[in-house]
XYZ file of N, CA and C in Angstrom:
339
model
N 28.283 12.573 -15.560
C 27.135 11.886 -14.943
C 26.439 11.008 -16.021
N 26.291 9.731 -15.734
C 25.627 8.903 -16.739
C 24.154 9.199 -16.812
N 23.563 8.594 -17.880
C 22.083 8.844 -18.120
C 21.270 8.235 -16.941
N 21.644 7.099 -16.490
C 20.910 6.464 -15.358
C 20.982 7.311 -14.157
N 22.150 7.794 -13.800
C 22.271 8.716 -12.646
C 21.455 9.981 -12.783
N 21.470 10.548 -14.026
C 20.580 11.727 -14.240
C 19.133 11.410 -14.049
N 18.715 10.258 -14.576
C 17.278 9.867 -14.449
C 16.920 9.581 -13.003
N 17.801 8.972 -12.259
C 17.581 8.696 -10.842
C 17.471 10.022 -10.047
N 18.361 10.992 -10.325
C 18.337 12.238 -9.685
C 17.012 12.997 -10.091
N 16.652 12.943 -11.320
C 15.415 13.645 -11.712
C 14.136 13.050 -11.067
N 14.146 11.684 -10.919
C 13.055 11.043 -10.228
C 12.993 11.391 -8.748
N 14.168 11.452 -8.120
C 14.129 11.854 -6.701
C 13.665 13.249 -6.547
N 14.004 14.139 -7.424
C 13.517 15.520 -7.310
C 12.020 15.554 -7.520
N 11.478 14.828 -8.472
C 10.049 14.782 -8.739
C 9.310 14.187 -7.535
N 9.852 13.175 -6.899
C 9.229 12.592 -5.781
C 9.226 13.571 -4.530
N 10.387 14.308 -4.405
C 10.439 15.267 -3.313
C 9.376 16.340 -3.511
N 9.292 16.841 -4.767
C 8.316 17.879 -5.090
C 6.818 17.376 -4.841
N 6.577 16.144 -5.293
C 5.253 15.611 -5.047
C 4.880 15.416 -3.571
N 5.925 14.932 -2.779
C 5.703 14.780 -1.321
C 5.484 16.084 -0.651
N 6.184 17.153 -1.051
C 5.936 18.482 -0.542
C 4.562 18.971 -0.889
N 4.131 18.693 -2.108
C 2.782 19.117 -2.516
C 1.753 18.453 -1.738
N 1.869 17.117 -1.535
C 0.872 16.409 -0.718
C 0.845 16.867 0.709
N 2.013 17.196 1.247
C 2.101 17.664 2.603
C 1.369 19.026 2.828
N 1.427 19.872 1.813
C 0.869 21.228 1.904
C -0.529 21.398 1.298
N -1.062 20.451 0.639
C -2.272 20.591 -0.102
C -3.427 20.673 0.867
N -4.491 21.422 0.490
C -5.674 21.527 1.305
C -6.457 20.287 1.107
N -6.674 19.489 2.130
C -7.384 18.241 2.047
C -8.863 18.383 1.563
N -9.450 19.512 1.950
C -10.817 19.735 1.471
C -10.904 19.922 -0.028
N -9.914 20.438 -0.640
C -9.903 20.576 -2.113
C -9.722 19.175 -2.779
N -8.924 18.347 -2.115
C -8.788 16.921 -2.683
C -10.142 16.213 -2.616
N -10.803 16.394 -1.481
C -12.138 15.812 -1.324
C -13.141 16.351 -2.347
N -13.122 17.624 -2.588
C -13.964 18.207 -3.577
C -13.701 17.651 -4.951
N -12.435 17.489 -5.288
C -12.038 16.996 -6.588
C -12.526 15.494 -6.746
N -12.362 14.788 -5.631
C -12.834 13.400 -5.652
C -14.392 13.261 -5.783
N -15.097 14.205 -5.173
C -16.571 14.228 -5.360
C -16.883 14.506 -6.824
N -16.171 15.418 -7.457
C -16.389 15.774 -8.848
C -16.143 14.561 -9.694
N -15.054 13.824 -9.428
C -14.705 12.646 -10.221
C -15.730 11.516 -9.976
N -16.287 11.433 -8.775
C -17.269 10.395 -8.559
C -18.511 10.662 -9.442
N -18.937 11.956 -9.485
C -20.084 12.326 -10.321
C -19.811 12.017 -11.785
N -18.669 12.371 -12.254
C -18.274 12.119 -13.580
C -18.216 10.617 -13.964
N -17.643 9.858 -12.941
C -17.527 8.452 -13.104
C -18.913 7.736 -13.177
N -19.875 8.210 -12.489
C -21.205 7.661 -12.558
C -21.783 7.861 -13.972
N -21.516 8.963 -14.619
C -21.980 9.201 -15.990
C -21.156 8.266 -16.925
N -19.809 8.281 -16.772
C -19.031 7.497 -17.623
C -19.308 5.960 -17.527
N -19.641 5.518 -16.313
C -20.023 4.079 -16.146
C -21.191 3.739 -16.925
N -22.239 4.615 -16.932
C -23.423 4.324 -17.642
C -23.184 4.334 -19.151
N -22.129 5.051 -19.604
C -21.817 5.114 -21.005
C -20.812 4.069 -21.462
N -20.355 3.286 -20.451
C -19.401 2.185 -20.716
C -17.960 2.685 -20.986
N -17.655 3.912 -20.493
C -16.295 4.517 -20.708
C -15.413 4.188 -19.476
N -14.153 4.425 -19.733
C -13.129 4.172 -18.678
C -13.314 5.258 -17.593
N -13.241 4.774 -16.312
C -13.435 5.654 -15.193
C -12.161 6.343 -14.739
N -12.297 7.535 -14.236
C -11.090 8.308 -13.728
C -10.839 7.822 -12.310
N -9.533 7.785 -11.988
C -9.139 7.309 -10.626
C -9.325 8.499 -9.675
N -9.634 8.192 -8.441
C -9.796 9.184 -7.411
C -8.341 9.549 -6.880
N -8.250 10.786 -6.448
C -6.927 11.208 -5.921
C -6.728 10.582 -4.505
N -5.501 10.095 -4.301
C -5.161 9.671 -2.980
C -3.652 9.935 -2.810
N -3.272 10.202 -1.526
C -1.891 10.470 -1.240
C -1.066 9.203 -1.314
N -0.130 9.104 -2.277
C 0.686 7.948 -2.445
C 1.760 7.807 -1.331
N 1.941 8.867 -0.572
C 2.966 8.893 0.498
C 2.423 8.483 1.835
N 1.140 8.295 1.958
C 0.580 7.901 3.273
C 1.053 6.452 3.541
N 1.372 6.298 4.786
C 1.891 5.006 5.186
C 0.699 4.009 5.199
N 0.876 2.953 4.592
C -0.229 1.923 4.628
C 0.057 0.903 5.673
N -0.979 0.523 6.383
C -0.875 -0.425 7.470
C -1.443 -1.735 7.031
N -0.877 -2.794 7.601
C -1.400 -4.135 7.421
C -2.326 -4.335 8.602
N -3.598 -4.474 8.347
C -4.577 -4.405 9.392
C -4.901 -5.745 9.978
N -4.373 -6.822 9.475
C -4.736 -8.128 9.970
C -3.457 -8.873 10.461
N -3.643 -9.653 11.517
C -2.519 -10.275 12.155
C -1.696 -11.260 11.194
N -2.413 -12.006 10.401
C -1.749 -12.938 9.497
C -0.817 -12.174 8.534
N -1.268 -11.053 8.106
C -0.418 -10.275 7.137
C 0.793 -9.763 7.774
N 0.666 -9.301 9.063
C 1.791 -8.898 9.806
C 2.796 -10.030 10.019
N 2.232 -11.214 10.346
C 2.990 -12.411 10.485
C 3.790 -12.764 9.204
N 3.093 -12.691 8.044
C 3.748 -12.978 6.759
C 4.926 -12.023 6.508
N 4.678 -10.708 6.723
C 5.727 -9.710 6.534
C 6.898 -10.036 7.437
N 6.621 -10.380 8.680
C 7.701 -10.702 9.689
C 8.527 -11.914 9.135
N 7.833 -12.942 8.690
C 8.507 -14.133 8.246
C 9.357 -13.818 6.972
N 8.808 -13.062 6.113
C 9.631 -12.744 4.864
C 10.858 -11.829 5.295
N 10.685 -10.994 6.232
C 11.832 -10.123 6.645
C 12.851 -10.998 7.351
N 12.462 -12.100 8.047
C 13.395 -12.991 8.712
C 13.963 -14.059 7.701
N 13.425 -13.990 6.493
C 13.917 -14.865 5.437
C 13.577 -16.322 5.719
N 12.461 -16.581 6.429
C 12.026 -17.886 6.712
C 11.638 -18.621 5.420
N 10.974 -17.889 4.569
C 10.539 -18.425 3.230
C 10.984 -17.470 2.141
N 11.071 -17.945 0.944
C 11.325 -17.186 -0.245
C 11.039 -17.998 -1.471
N 11.044 -17.324 -2.632
C 10.787 -18.000 -3.824
C 9.350 -18.044 -4.227
N 8.816 -19.194 -4.584
C 7.511 -19.371 -5.085
C 6.466 -18.916 -4.029
N 5.652 -17.940 -4.401
C 4.683 -17.348 -3.524
C 3.663 -18.351 -3.065
N 3.146 -19.136 -3.979
C 2.123 -20.132 -3.641
C 2.626 -21.089 -2.595
N 3.804 -21.638 -2.811
C 4.369 -22.608 -1.817
C 4.728 -21.856 -0.487
N 5.237 -20.695 -0.605
C 5.574 -19.909 0.592
C 4.327 -19.671 1.480
N 3.197 -19.337 0.798
C 1.953 -19.052 1.573
C 1.437 -20.303 2.160
N 1.532 -21.464 1.543
C 1.161 -22.724 2.122
C 2.017 -23.001 3.376
N 3.289 -22.799 3.279
C 4.111 -23.034 4.401
C 3.806 -22.062 5.545
N 3.679 -20.811 5.257
C 3.356 -19.827 6.266
C 1.977 -20.093 6.920
N 0.977 -20.467 6.119
C -0.337 -20.740 6.746
C -0.259 -21.955 7.693
N 0.556 -22.875 7.316
C 0.720 -24.096 8.209
C 1.398 -23.662 9.460
N 2.468 -22.865 9.324
C 3.174 -22.344 10.541
C 2.213 -21.560 11.403
N 1.396 -20.706 10.773
C 0.434 -19.844 11.518
C -0.573 -20.720 12.300
N -1.081 -21.776 11.632
C -2.030 -22.626 12.306
C -1.443 -23.349 13.434
N -0.171 -23.729 13.324
C 0.549 -24.462 14.394
C 1.088 -23.563 15.496
N 1.093 -22.271 15.272
C 1.579 -21.285 16.207
C 0.784 -21.264 17.510
N 1.405 -21.306 18.621
C 0.657 -21.195 19.894
C -0.111 -19.869 20.009
N -1.173 -19.881 20.765
C -1.998 -18.673 20.908
C -1.205 -17.573 21.494
N -0.335 -17.898 22.420
C 0.442 -16.868 23.081
C 1.304 -16.078 22.081
N 1.924 -16.804 21.107
C 2.759 -16.137 20.124
C 1.847 -15.363 19.055
N 0.644 -15.859 18.839
C -0.254 -15.152 17.883
C -0.709 -13.888 18.523
N -0.835 -13.822 19.780
C -1.328 -12.582 20.435
C -0.426 -11.393 20.131
N 0.872 -11.638 19.929
C 1.777 -10.549 19.561
C 1.341 -9.947 18.288
N 1.017 -10.692 17.315
C 0.546 -10.167 15.996
C -0.803 -9.517 16.107
N -1.679 -10.089 16.992
C -3.001 -9.460 17.142
C -2.865 -8.084 17.783
N -1.917 -7.919 18.774
C -1.674 -6.662 19.386
C -1.094 -5.636 18.403
N -0.191 -6.135 17.538
C 0.295 -5.247 16.439
C -0.718 -4.735 15.460
N -1.648 -5.616 15.211
C -2.751 -5.309 14.271
C -3.670 -4.250 14.904
N -3.857 -4.286 16.162
C -4.764 -3.335 16.841
C -4.116 -1.973 16.941
N -2.822 -1.894 17.063
C -2.161 -0.559 17.179
C -1.870 0.087 15.911
């Protein structure tokens, strides 16, 4: 087994362990820890020190809450645009502006659900 395969296997095991931990953890304890970190961060901020990050579940599915974002994801998955992000966004925004209201409604409905 090569070094890369061993590293990949070890990372998968770590991710699985972390996912199980987040699935079984008591959410109230996470909130208590975040409250503690907020209090400490208030003190650290006044002292000009680096702030501690709040705990959040990295395995929670994130949603795109706005229709244009869903449209952009859809266009990238269909490979309508690729390459330079700045140019791609210009192209996509023009397509979005020219899109009929009926087709935009699909993305608005997806954003609501």
